[in-house]
Short mmCIF file of C-alpha atoms in Angstrom, two decimals:
data_model
loop_
_atom_site.label_atom_id
_atom_site.label_comp_id
_atom_site.label_asym_id
_atom_site.label_seq_id
_atom_site.Cartn_x
_atom_site.Cartn_y
_atom_site.Cartn_z
CA UNK A 4 36.60 4.25 9.49
CA UNK A 5 35.33 5.18 6.59
CA UNK A 6 33.75 3.86 3.56
CA UNK A 7 32.01 5.43 0.22
CA UNK A 8 28.85 4.17 -1.17
CA UNK A 9 27.80 5.36 -4.76
CA UNK A 10 26.39 3.00 -6.54
CA UNK A 11 23.13 2.19 -8.85
CA UNK A 12 22.15 -0.60 -7.55
CA UNK A 13 20.59 -0.01 -4.61
CA UNK A 14 19.17 -4.22 -3.99
CA UNK A 15 20.17 -3.94 0.33
CA UNK A 16 22.23 -0.53 0.30
CA UNK A 17 20.27 0.68 3.23
CA UNK A 18 20.55 -2.77 6.05
CA UNK A 19 24.39 -2.47 4.91
CA UNK A 20 24.85 0.79 5.24
CA UNK A 21 22.92 0.70 8.97
CA UNK A 22 26.06 -2.57 10.11
CA UNK A 23 28.46 -0.53 8.73
CA UNK A 24 26.86 2.43 11.08
CA UNK A 25 27.09 -0.35 13.97
CA UNK A 26 30.65 -1.09 13.34
CA UNK A 27 31.44 2.38 13.83
CA UNK A 28 32.51 3.47 9.65
CA UNK A 29 31.66 7.08 8.86
CA UNK A 30 30.20 6.55 5.08
CA UNK A 31 31.15 9.01 2.64
CA UNK A 32 27.77 8.90 -0.42
CA UNK A 33 26.87 10.58 -3.73
CA UNK A 34 23.61 11.28 -5.63
CA UNK A 35 21.85 9.43 -4.95
CA UNK A 36 23.24 6.48 -2.74
CA UNK A 37 23.30 9.77 -0.72
CA UNK A 38 19.39 10.35 -0.97
CA UNK A 39 18.57 7.29 -0.30
CA UNK A 40 21.06 7.52 2.44
CA UNK A 41 19.46 10.21 3.94
CA UNK A 42 15.92 9.01 3.30
CA UNK A 43 17.06 6.16 5.15
CA UNK A 44 18.63 8.29 8.65
CA UNK A 45 21.14 6.99 7.99
CA UNK A 46 24.12 9.64 8.96
CA UNK A 47 25.61 10.68 6.08
CA UNK A 48 28.33 12.41 4.16
CA UNK A 49 28.65 14.11 1.03
CA UNK A 50 31.45 13.68 -1.35
CA UNK A 51 31.05 16.99 -2.24
CA UNK A 52 32.44 18.28 1.46
CA UNK A 53 35.06 16.11 1.74
CA UNK A 54 36.01 16.93 -1.26
CA UNK A 55 35.60 20.56 -1.09
CA UNK A 56 33.62 20.35 -4.84
CA UNK A 57 30.39 20.79 -5.93
CA UNK A 58 29.74 17.22 -8.29
CA UNK A 59 29.63 19.09 -12.30
CA UNK A 60 28.98 18.88 -16.00
CA UNK A 61 25.82 16.82 -14.67
CA UNK A 62 27.07 14.73 -12.55
CA UNK A 63 29.64 13.63 -14.73
CA UNK A 64 32.31 14.54 -12.36
CA UNK A 65 32.50 13.68 -9.04
CA UNK A 66 34.44 11.73 -7.63
CA UNK A 67 37.50 12.53 -9.79
CA UNK A 68 39.22 13.68 -7.73
CA UNK A 69 42.35 13.39 -5.11
CA UNK A 70 40.41 13.39 -1.94
CA UNK A 71 38.15 10.62 -3.41
CA UNK A 72 41.26 8.79 -4.75
CA UNK A 73 43.63 9.73 -2.85
CA UNK A 74 41.82 7.82 0.60
CA UNK A 75 41.23 4.86 -2.48
CA UNK A 76 45.30 4.29 -3.43
CA UNK A 77 47.30 5.34 -0.09
CA UNK A 78 49.36 2.11 1.31
CA UNK A 79 48.71 1.91 5.12
CA UNK A 80 52.38 1.27 5.47
CA UNK A 81 53.77 3.36 3.72
CA UNK A 82 55.19 6.29 5.57
CA UNK A 83 55.24 8.49 2.84
CA UNK A 84 51.90 7.35 1.33
CA UNK A 85 50.42 8.41 5.45
CA UNK A 86 52.81 11.82 5.67
CA UNK A 87 50.56 12.37 1.69
CA UNK A 88 48.20 11.70 3.04
CA UNK A 89 47.98 14.22 6.37
CA UNK A 90 49.87 17.05 4.35
CA UNK A 91 46.81 17.99 2.50
CA UNK A 92 44.22 16.67 5.00
CA UNK A 93 42.99 13.42 2.55
CA UNK A 94 40.71 11.18 5.21
CA UNK A 95 41.91 7.16 4.58
CA UNK A 96 39.10 5.52 2.58
CA UNK A 97 38.74 1.44 3.98
CA UNK A 98 35.88 0.29 1.79
CA UNK A 99 34.26 1.39 -1.44
CA UNK A 100 30.28 -0.24 -2.37
CA UNK A 101 30.74 0.38 -5.71
CA UNK A 102 28.12 -0.70 -8.52
CA UNK A 103 28.26 0.78 -12.31
CA UNK A 104 25.83 2.83 -15.11
CA UNK A 105 23.58 -0.04 -16.58
CA UNK A 106 24.97 0.66 -19.80
CA UNK A 107 23.83 -3.11 -20.37
CA UNK A 108 20.27 -2.70 -19.53
CA UNK A 109 20.49 0.35 -21.73
CA UNK A 110 21.30 -0.86 -25.24
CA UNK A 111 18.98 -3.86 -24.51
CA UNK A 112 16.27 -0.90 -25.97
CA UNK A 113 16.28 -1.05 -30.24
CA UNK A 114 14.94 2.37 -29.98
CA UNK A 115 17.08 4.05 -27.91
CA UNK A 116 19.38 6.56 -29.06
CA UNK A 117 23.25 6.81 -29.47
CA UNK A 118 23.35 10.45 -27.28
CA UNK A 119 21.38 8.04 -24.35
CA UNK A 120 23.69 5.71 -24.07
CA UNK A 121 26.99 6.97 -23.89
CA UNK A 122 25.95 9.10 -21.01
CA UNK A 123 25.16 5.28 -19.67
CA UNK A 124 28.73 4.66 -19.76
CA UNK A 125 30.13 5.13 -16.17
CA UNK A 126 33.33 6.45 -16.07
CA UNK A 127 34.32 7.38 -11.74
CA UNK A 128 32.58 3.90 -10.76
CA UNK A 129 35.01 2.13 -12.99
CA UNK A 130 38.40 4.27 -12.32
CA UNK A 131 37.49 4.52 -7.85
CA UNK A 132 36.85 0.55 -8.45
CA UNK A 133 40.01 0.10 -9.96
CA UNK A 134 41.80 1.54 -7.55
CA UNK A 135 39.94 0.22 -4.59
CA UNK A 136 40.92 -3.08 -6.31
CA UNK A 137 44.61 -2.21 -7.12
CA UNK A 138 44.74 -1.49 -2.97
CA UNK A 139 42.90 -3.89 -1.50
CA UNK A 140 45.60 -4.68 1.22
CA UNK A 141 44.54 -1.37 2.83
CA UNK A 142 40.24 -1.44 0.87
CA UNK A 143 37.57 -3.59 0.72
CA UNK A 144 35.70 -3.29 -2.01
CA UNK A 145 32.12 -4.22 -2.76
CA UNK A 146 31.23 -4.07 -6.11
CA UNK A 147 28.67 -6.77 -5.74
CA UNK A 148 25.53 -6.56 -3.78
CA UNK A 149 25.19 -10.09 -3.32
CA UNK A 150 28.67 -10.16 -0.91
CA UNK A 151 26.94 -7.40 1.63
CA UNK A 152 26.45 -10.36 3.61
CA UNK A 153 29.73 -12.42 3.40
CA UNK A 154 31.09 -9.34 4.11
CA UNK A 155 29.60 -7.48 6.94
CA UNK A 156 29.97 -10.92 9.11
CA UNK A 157 33.55 -10.36 8.69
CA UNK A 158 33.63 -7.04 8.99
CA UNK A 159 31.96 -7.47 12.91
CA UNK A 160 34.03 -10.42 13.55
CA UNK A 161 36.39 -8.32 13.18
CA UNK A 162 38.79 -8.13 10.20
CA UNK A 163 38.12 -9.53 6.71
CA UNK A 164 41.23 -11.57 5.42
CA UNK A 165 43.14 -11.22 2.79
CA UNK A 166 41.75 -13.97 0.86
CA UNK A 167 38.75 -12.83 0.68
CA UNK A 168 39.97 -8.94 0.14
CA UNK A 169 41.87 -11.21 -3.40
CA UNK A 170 39.01 -12.62 -3.75
CA UNK A 171 36.17 -9.31 -3.76
CA UNK A 172 39.41 -7.26 -5.75
CA UNK A 173 39.32 -9.87 -7.95
CA UNK A 174 35.91 -9.24 -8.30
CA UNK A 175 35.32 -6.07 -8.80
CA UNK A 176 38.29 -5.83 -12.31
CA UNK A 177 35.79 -9.07 -13.44
CA UNK A 178 33.65 -6.33 -13.23
CA UNK A 179 34.79 -3.91 -15.20
CA UNK A 180 35.95 -5.77 -17.57
CA UNK A 181 32.29 -7.29 -18.65
CA UNK A 182 31.11 -4.08 -18.18
CA UNK A 183 33.94 -2.29 -20.19
CA UNK A 184 33.93 -4.92 -23.07
CA UNK A 185 30.29 -4.64 -23.81
CA UNK A 186 30.36 -0.85 -24.60
CA UNK A 187 33.25 -1.22 -27.02
CA UNK A 188 31.01 -3.73 -28.81
CA UNK A 189 28.69 -0.88 -29.12
CA UNK A 190 30.75 0.62 -29.42
CA UNK A 191 32.07 -0.95 -32.52
CA UNK A 192 29.11 -2.19 -33.41
CA UNK A 193 28.11 -1.49 -37.82
CA UNK A 194 31.28 -0.31 -38.40
CA UNK A 195 35.13 -1.66 -38.82
CA UNK A 196 35.95 -3.49 -37.15
CA UNK A 197 34.92 -5.92 -37.22
CA UNK A 198 37.50 -8.42 -35.69
CA UNK A 199 39.57 -5.64 -34.64
CA UNK A 200 43.38 -5.49 -32.98
CA UNK A 201 42.04 -6.62 -28.94
CA UNK A 202 39.14 -8.12 -27.52
CA UNK A 203 36.79 -8.92 -25.20
CA UNK A 204 33.94 -11.62 -24.45
CA UNK A 205 32.04 -10.63 -21.93
CA UNK A 206 30.44 -13.56 -19.93
CA UNK A 207 27.95 -13.91 -16.59
CA UNK A 208 28.04 -16.85 -14.57
CA UNK A 209 24.36 -18.76 -14.98
CA UNK A 210 25.07 -21.77 -12.97
CA UNK A 211 27.92 -24.70 -11.46
CA UNK A 212 26.91 -28.21 -13.58
CA UNK A 213 27.31 -31.63 -12.22
CA UNK A 214 30.44 -32.20 -13.92
CA UNK A 215 32.09 -31.64 -17.64
CA UNK A 216 31.25 -33.43 -20.45
CA UNK A 217 33.07 -35.96 -18.12
CA UNK A 218 32.57 -36.44 -14.51
CA UNK A 219 36.43 -35.68 -14.21
CA UNK A 220 35.94 -32.14 -15.65
CA UNK A 221 34.78 -29.08 -13.36
CA UNK A 222 32.64 -26.91 -15.72
CA UNK A 223 30.23 -24.36 -16.16
CA UNK A 224 27.42 -22.22 -17.49
CA UNK A 225 28.05 -18.60 -18.77
CA UNK A 226 25.48 -16.06 -19.73
CA UNK A 227 26.92 -13.94 -23.18
CA UNK A 228 26.54 -10.82 -22.51
CA UNK A 229 26.02 -9.08 -25.45
CA UNK A 230 24.46 -4.72 -26.93
CA UNK A 231 20.97 -5.23 -27.95
CA UNK A 232 18.27 -8.28 -27.13
CA UNK A 233 20.11 -10.71 -25.86
CA UNK A 234 20.68 -13.91 -27.31
CA UNK A 235 18.34 -16.38 -27.14
CA UNK A 236 19.35 -19.94 -26.19
CA UNK A 237 19.51 -22.47 -24.05
CA UNK A 238 20.50 -20.71 -21.19
CA UNK A 239 17.53 -18.87 -21.22
CA UNK A 240 15.47 -21.58 -21.64
CA UNK A 241 12.18 -21.87 -18.35
CA UNK A 242 12.50 -25.22 -17.19
CA UNK A 243 9.59 -27.20 -16.69
CA UNK A 244 10.43 -30.19 -15.28
CA UNK A 245 13.14 -33.02 -15.15
CA UNK A 246 17.02 -33.56 -13.66
CA UNK A 247 19.69 -30.86 -13.59
CA UNK A 248 20.56 -29.77 -16.80
CA UNK A 249 24.40 -31.52 -17.20
CA UNK A 250 27.27 -30.35 -19.69
CA UNK A 251 25.91 -32.78 -22.95
CA UNK A 252 22.74 -31.77 -21.76
CA UNK A 253 23.35 -28.52 -22.84
CA UNK A 254 25.55 -28.33 -25.86
CA UNK A 255 23.25 -30.69 -27.35
CA UNK A 256 19.61 -28.95 -26.54
CA UNK A 257 21.86 -25.49 -28.16
CA UNK A 258 22.27 -27.65 -31.47
CA UNK A 259 18.87 -29.18 -31.82
CA UNK A 260 17.59 -25.75 -31.27
CA UNK A 261 19.33 -24.07 -34.03
CA UNK A 262 18.69 -27.20 -36.29
CA UNK A 263 14.48 -26.89 -36.35
CA UNK A 264 15.10 -22.98 -36.24
CA UNK A 265 15.76 -23.24 -39.65
CA UNK A 266 12.77 -24.56 -40.91
CA UNK A 267 8.52 -22.35 -41.60
CA UNK A 268 6.75 -25.48 -41.39
CA UNK A 269 7.08 -27.54 -38.14
CA UNK A 270 9.91 -29.59 -37.75
CA UNK A 271 10.76 -31.97 -35.51
CA UNK A 272 15.22 -32.80 -34.73
CA UNK A 273 16.02 -35.65 -32.30
CA UNK A 274 19.65 -34.50 -32.14
CA UNK A 275 22.49 -36.98 -30.45
CA UNK A 276 26.58 -35.56 -29.58
CA UNK A 277 24.85 -32.67 -31.72
CA UNK A 278 25.11 -34.60 -35.08
CA UNK A 279 19.99 -34.54 -35.94
CA UNK A 280 20.22 -38.41 -36.33
CA UNK A 281 16.56 -37.43 -37.34
CA UNK A 282 14.93 -35.02 -38.91
CA UNK A 283 11.34 -33.99 -40.41
CA UNK A 284 9.53 -31.37 -42.10
CA UNK A 285 5.53 -32.39 -42.34
CA UNK A 286 2.57 -30.56 -42.06
CA UNK A 287 1.71 -31.53 -38.37
CA UNK A 288 4.59 -31.47 -35.20
CA UNK A 289 2.78 -34.87 -34.45
CA UNK A 290 4.01 -36.42 -38.31
CA UNK A 291 6.67 -34.51 -38.35
CA UNK A 292 8.71 -36.20 -35.09
CA UNK A 293 7.20 -39.25 -36.53
CA UNK A 294 9.00 -39.32 -39.46
CA UNK A 295 11.62 -37.64 -37.40
CA UNK A 296 12.36 -40.97 -35.49
CA UNK A 297 11.92 -42.90 -38.44
CA UNK A 298 15.46 -41.47 -39.36
CA UNK A 299 17.77 -43.61 -36.68
CA UNK A 300 14.97 -44.93 -33.72
CA UNK A 301 18.43 -46.53 -32.70
CA UNK A 302 20.17 -43.50 -32.34
CA UNK A 303 17.60 -41.68 -31.48
CA UNK A 304 17.11 -43.55 -27.87
CA UNK A 305 18.38 -40.56 -25.40
CA UNK A 306 18.90 -38.22 -27.70
CA UNK A 307 17.23 -34.21 -27.46
CA UNK A 308 14.20 -32.75 -29.38
CA UNK A 309 13.32 -30.35 -30.25
CA UNK A 310 10.48 -29.07 -31.62
CA UNK A 311 9.23 -25.40 -33.37
CA UNK A 312 5.69 -25.62 -32.83
CA UNK A 313 4.51 -26.29 -29.01
CA UNK A 314 3.53 -29.17 -27.87
CA UNK A 315 0.69 -30.94 -27.67
CA UNK A 316 -0.55 -33.88 -25.95
CA UNK A 317 -0.46 -36.26 -29.42
CA UNK A 318 2.53 -35.73 -30.30
CA UNK A 319 3.44 -35.37 -26.29
CA UNK A 320 2.05 -38.96 -25.96
CA UNK A 321 3.73 -40.75 -29.17
CA UNK A 322 7.06 -38.65 -27.58
CA UNK A 323 6.29 -40.45 -24.45
CA UNK A 324 6.42 -43.30 -25.71
CA UNK A 325 11.07 -43.58 -26.10
CA UNK A 326 14.17 -42.01 -23.95
CA UNK A 327 14.94 -39.22 -24.06
CA UNK A 328 16.40 -36.27 -21.45
CA UNK A 329 15.75 -33.26 -22.84
CA UNK A 330 12.64 -32.05 -24.97
CA UNK A 331 12.80 -28.24 -25.87
CA UNK A 332 9.76 -26.40 -27.77
CA UNK A 333 8.09 -22.71 -27.96
CA UNK A 334 5.56 -24.00 -25.53
CA UNK A 335 4.25 -27.14 -23.65
CA UNK A 336 0.58 -27.44 -23.56
CA UNK A 337 -1.82 -28.75 -20.33
CA UNK A 338 -2.25 -31.77 -22.08
CA UNK A 339 1.42 -32.21 -22.92
CA UNK A 340 2.68 -31.42 -19.65
CA UNK A 341 0.04 -33.88 -18.59
CA UNK A 342 1.69 -37.30 -21.07
CA UNK A 343 4.61 -37.02 -19.46
CA UNK A 344 4.26 -35.88 -16.52
CA UNK A 345 5.43 -39.81 -15.15
CA UNK A 346 8.28 -39.08 -16.82
CA UNK A 347 9.83 -37.57 -13.32
CA UNK A 348 13.90 -37.31 -14.71
CA UNK A 349 12.08 -35.65 -18.36
CA UNK A 350 13.96 -32.01 -17.92
CA UNK A 351 11.22 -30.02 -20.94
CA UNK A 352 12.69 -26.99 -21.53
CA UNK A 353 10.23 -23.69 -22.75
CA UNK A 354 11.80 -21.11 -25.19
CA UNK A 355 10.20 -18.72 -26.56
CA UNK A 356 11.51 -18.41 -31.15
CA UNK A 357 13.40 -16.05 -31.35
CA UNK A 358 12.00 -12.60 -33.68
CA UNK A 359 14.40 -11.15 -36.29
CA UNK A 360 14.73 -8.07 -35.84
CA UNK A 361 17.30 -6.16 -38.13
CA UNK A 362 20.68 -4.12 -36.99
CA UNK A 363 21.34 -5.79 -34.31
CA UNK A 364 25.69 -7.06 -34.18
CA UNK A 365 25.72 -11.26 -35.30
CA UNK A 366 27.54 -13.42 -32.09
CA UNK A 367 30.43 -13.41 -33.70
CA UNK A 368 31.21 -18.27 -33.47
CA UNK A 369 34.18 -17.85 -31.08
CA UNK A 370 35.80 -21.94 -30.79
CA UNK A 371 39.57 -21.46 -28.25
CA UNK A 372 42.74 -23.64 -29.47
CA UNK A 373 45.49 -24.46 -27.14
CA UNK A 374 47.22 -20.73 -26.28
CA UNK A 375 44.16 -18.59 -28.24
CA UNK A 376 40.58 -18.34 -29.54
CA UNK A 377 39.39 -18.49 -33.75
CA UNK A 378 36.13 -16.70 -34.12
CA UNK A 379 35.21 -15.92 -37.57
CA UNK A 380 30.83 -14.79 -38.71
CA UNK A 381 29.04 -17.54 -37.31
CA UNK A 382 27.25 -19.83 -40.78
CA UNK A 383 23.58 -18.61 -39.85
CA UNK A 384 22.90 -16.55 -43.86
CA UNK A 385 20.23 -17.39 -45.25
CA UNK A 386 20.61 -20.10 -48.95
CA UNK A 387 20.44 -17.34 -51.81
CA UNK A 388 17.86 -20.17 -53.63
CA UNK A 389 18.23 -18.30 -56.64
CA UNK A 390 21.36 -18.60 -57.97
CA UNK A 391 21.65 -22.74 -57.28
CA UNK A 392 22.88 -23.87 -61.07
CA UNK A 393 21.15 -27.06 -62.71
CA UNK A 394 24.55 -28.98 -63.72
CA UNK A 395 23.30 -32.53 -65.26
CA UNK A 396 21.06 -32.78 -67.67
CA UNK A 397 18.72 -34.23 -66.05
CA UNK A 398 15.97 -31.06 -64.15
CA UNK A 399 15.39 -32.20 -60.49
CA UNK A 400 12.07 -32.58 -61.06
CA UNK A 401 9.54 -30.56 -57.90
CA UNK A 402 9.45 -33.08 -55.12
CA UNK A 403 12.78 -33.68 -54.79
CA UNK A 404 14.18 -30.47 -55.65
CA UNK A 405 12.31 -29.78 -52.38
CA UNK A 406 13.75 -32.55 -50.62
CA UNK A 407 17.59 -30.99 -51.80
CA UNK A 408 16.34 -27.92 -49.93
CA UNK A 409 15.54 -30.05 -47.02
CA UNK A 410 19.11 -32.12 -47.27
CA UNK A 411 20.90 -29.14 -47.76
CA UNK A 412 19.45 -26.80 -44.83
CA UNK A 413 20.25 -30.67 -43.07
CA UNK A 414 23.89 -30.17 -43.71
CA UNK A 415 24.38 -27.28 -42.64
CA UNK A 416 23.86 -28.79 -38.47
CA UNK A 417 26.22 -31.82 -39.32
CA UNK A 418 30.26 -32.44 -38.61
CA UNK A 419 32.09 -31.85 -41.89
CA UNK A 420 33.29 -34.64 -44.03
CA UNK A 421 28.60 -34.32 -44.05
CA UNK A 422 26.12 -35.98 -46.07
CA UNK A 423 22.19 -36.40 -45.62
CA UNK A 424 20.13 -38.73 -47.63
CA UNK A 425 16.59 -37.17 -47.49
CA UNK A 426 13.16 -38.40 -48.85
CA UNK A 427 9.94 -36.42 -47.97
CA UNK A 428 11.61 -34.06 -46.25
CA UNK A 429 12.67 -36.49 -43.44
CA UNK A 430 15.88 -37.34 -43.16
CA UNK A 431 16.93 -41.14 -44.45
CA UNK A 432 20.87 -41.53 -43.16
CA UNK A 433 23.36 -39.52 -41.77
CA UNK A 434 26.94 -39.49 -42.22
CA UNK A 435 28.89 -36.80 -40.15
CA UNK A 436 32.76 -36.60 -38.62
CA UNK A 437 34.92 -38.69 -41.11
CA UNK A 438 38.27 -38.47 -43.00
CA UNK A 439 36.22 -39.20 -46.00
CA UNK A 440 33.10 -38.77 -48.28
CA UNK A 441 32.95 -41.75 -49.03
CA UNK A 442 32.85 -43.61 -45.51
CA UNK A 443 29.76 -40.35 -44.25
CA UNK A 444 28.17 -42.10 -47.89
CA UNK A 445 28.56 -45.18 -46.66
CA UNK A 446 27.83 -45.07 -43.19
CA UNK A 447 24.17 -43.23 -44.85
CA UNK A 448 23.24 -45.28 -47.01
CA UNK A 449 23.42 -48.64 -44.64
CA UNK A 450 21.55 -45.68 -42.28
CA UNK A 451 19.16 -45.72 -44.40
CA UNK A 452 19.19 -48.51 -46.24
CA UNK A 453 16.07 -49.66 -49.23
CA UNK A 454 15.13 -45.83 -48.06
CA UNK A 455 17.75 -44.94 -50.01
CA UNK A 456 16.52 -46.19 -53.23
CA UNK A 457 15.07 -42.78 -55.12
CA UNK A 458 16.72 -40.10 -52.07
CA UNK A 459 18.48 -37.24 -52.55
CA UNK A 460 22.13 -36.90 -51.48
CA UNK A 461 23.75 -33.34 -49.25
CA UNK A 462 27.10 -33.28 -49.08
CA UNK A 463 28.98 -29.79 -47.44
CA UNK A 464 31.83 -29.40 -50.09
CA UNK A 465 32.23 -30.22 -53.01
CA UNK A 466 33.24 -33.59 -54.06
CA UNK A 467 37.06 -33.68 -54.56
CA UNK A 468 36.85 -37.24 -57.13
CA UNK A 469 33.87 -38.85 -58.86
CA UNK A 470 33.28 -42.42 -56.77
CA UNK A 471 31.45 -39.94 -54.13
CA UNK A 472 28.67 -39.33 -57.05
CA UNK A 473 28.68 -43.08 -58.52
CA UNK A 474 28.78 -45.19 -54.85
CA UNK A 475 26.13 -42.27 -54.65
CA UNK A 476 24.17 -44.38 -58.14
CA UNK A 477 24.53 -47.70 -56.42
CA UNK A 478 21.58 -46.78 -53.30
CA UNK A 479 19.55 -45.17 -55.66
CA UNK A 480 19.89 -41.47 -55.17
CA UNK A 481 19.05 -39.72 -58.08
CA UNK A 482 19.18 -36.35 -57.12
CA UNK A 483 21.96 -34.38 -55.59
CA UNK A 484 22.66 -30.66 -54.17
CA UNK A 485 26.77 -29.28 -53.33
CA UNK A 486 28.80 -26.69 -53.63
CA UNK A 487 30.91 -27.32 -57.10
CA UNK A 488 33.97 -26.18 -57.09
CA UNK A 489 36.77 -28.29 -57.95
CA UNK A 490 38.94 -28.97 -60.71
CA UNK A 491 37.30 -32.44 -61.20
CA UNK A 492 33.36 -30.95 -61.45
CA UNK A 493 33.54 -32.33 -64.59
CA UNK A 494 34.15 -35.67 -63.59
CA UNK A 495 31.28 -35.42 -61.52
CA UNK A 496 28.96 -34.34 -63.59
CA UNK A 497 29.64 -36.79 -66.56
CA UNK A 498 29.73 -39.82 -63.38
CA UNK A 499 25.81 -37.44 -62.41
CA UNK A 500 24.45 -38.13 -65.77
CA UNK A 501 25.49 -40.87 -66.33
CA UNK A 502 23.51 -42.79 -63.69
CA UNK A 503 20.64 -40.56 -64.22
CA UNK A 504 20.83 -37.97 -61.43
CA UNK A 505 19.56 -34.73 -61.17
CA UNK A 506 22.72 -32.37 -59.50
CA UNK A 507 22.63 -28.90 -58.71
CA UNK A 508 25.53 -26.67 -57.13
CA UNK A 509 25.23 -24.29 -54.12
CA UNK A 510 28.55 -21.78 -54.84
CA UNK A 511 28.15 -22.17 -51.07
CA UNK A 512 29.84 -24.39 -48.54
CA UNK A 513 28.25 -25.69 -45.27
CA UNK A 514 31.81 -27.63 -42.97
CA UNK A 515 31.00 -27.32 -39.66
CA UNK A 516 34.43 -28.14 -37.90
#
């Protein structure tokens, strides 16, 4: 029996190779793998000895040869295939161990040259993996070092089952597919088209989850693979304490973390079912949390808290007074962890705020639908406040304008139809996910109660009729920000003027379905 070993990641290679030798495999190898085995005192042939041809083009061509691919692709039960191998002096390869050049880590370096990136595109490795995987009935293909133990045990027991062979082949094809997806993304980044005719997305499983949104659904978490710097998100967070994260915990934590990144001052968001039921900014984190909680203390129970500053002891002590599922922050002081220590189930996630780096491709927003995917640019561009227009007779006051900007930032993260009521840079009422804007206004006003008097209101899309503005005026709203663009804008503006409400048009929309 013959095994071909050609790997970049050499973890576990030497012990596995020794096991293969003990099982009477003849070993063939290439380049650095060959030298690793020789240094370990393991008998091995070079690929050049097998092909009768030296490695050329700085190693670009070494395994692309009939002596290799014939040995991998020949069907053992096919008489003519085996006769051709015999005629050409080709020995069948029964086991392939291969993993690929580190393209992913190479292009993660923001300073990598285009030439170096291209040189780390593996050609021979994917070709061998695909060949061996296609011929899984005759060839065992191992693309992941974590499988060495299982494969060695099965070989030592006498054989590898067809199901195990198929599983290894599928893993090899998936590995090559993910690799090729990253290469395509890198070559496409900064070049047209953004939305090519064919597109693939690569992911690597981080963990199995206990279940999905409901106990009857299986689930797992995958980290999205992408070129450039690793995307900063909740899957990159370090869990300091608490129970295992659930599917819903991850969804809500992701939503909460997205909200607080949009504010420069200390900000706290409390999210329930991906909607910020509490949000505030203040000069101190403690005050921001107190105000965020006051926005909707009933809905906050069992929610997710995100903070854009490190959690200190005083704020943590206040947090400990309410039941929350997850707290996510850039860091936790020792006093903060001590204040939360008794809440053994509370999940603490530490995640540094992402650095803003120019020149990186923006991660596409991908939404699954039955039979396909919808792909778009993310709605993550900052608003240009200089383009906002006052369309009413009354200009907003300085405080009102600050609340309008705050409410508009919050509306970006609220499900449409989104209405956000804010006062003193705190959310006091939210209406979301309703089939019409009037219902969202009614819900937001009910949550705000008397606090709605003098509040600022943000609407994620235009008011199609004047009735929305009239409903806001009835509860005391004093300033409104909205995109504008309705055919009935003159009626809407007239209703605002009649109620002495100041209104700004942004010219942009923030639907979030």
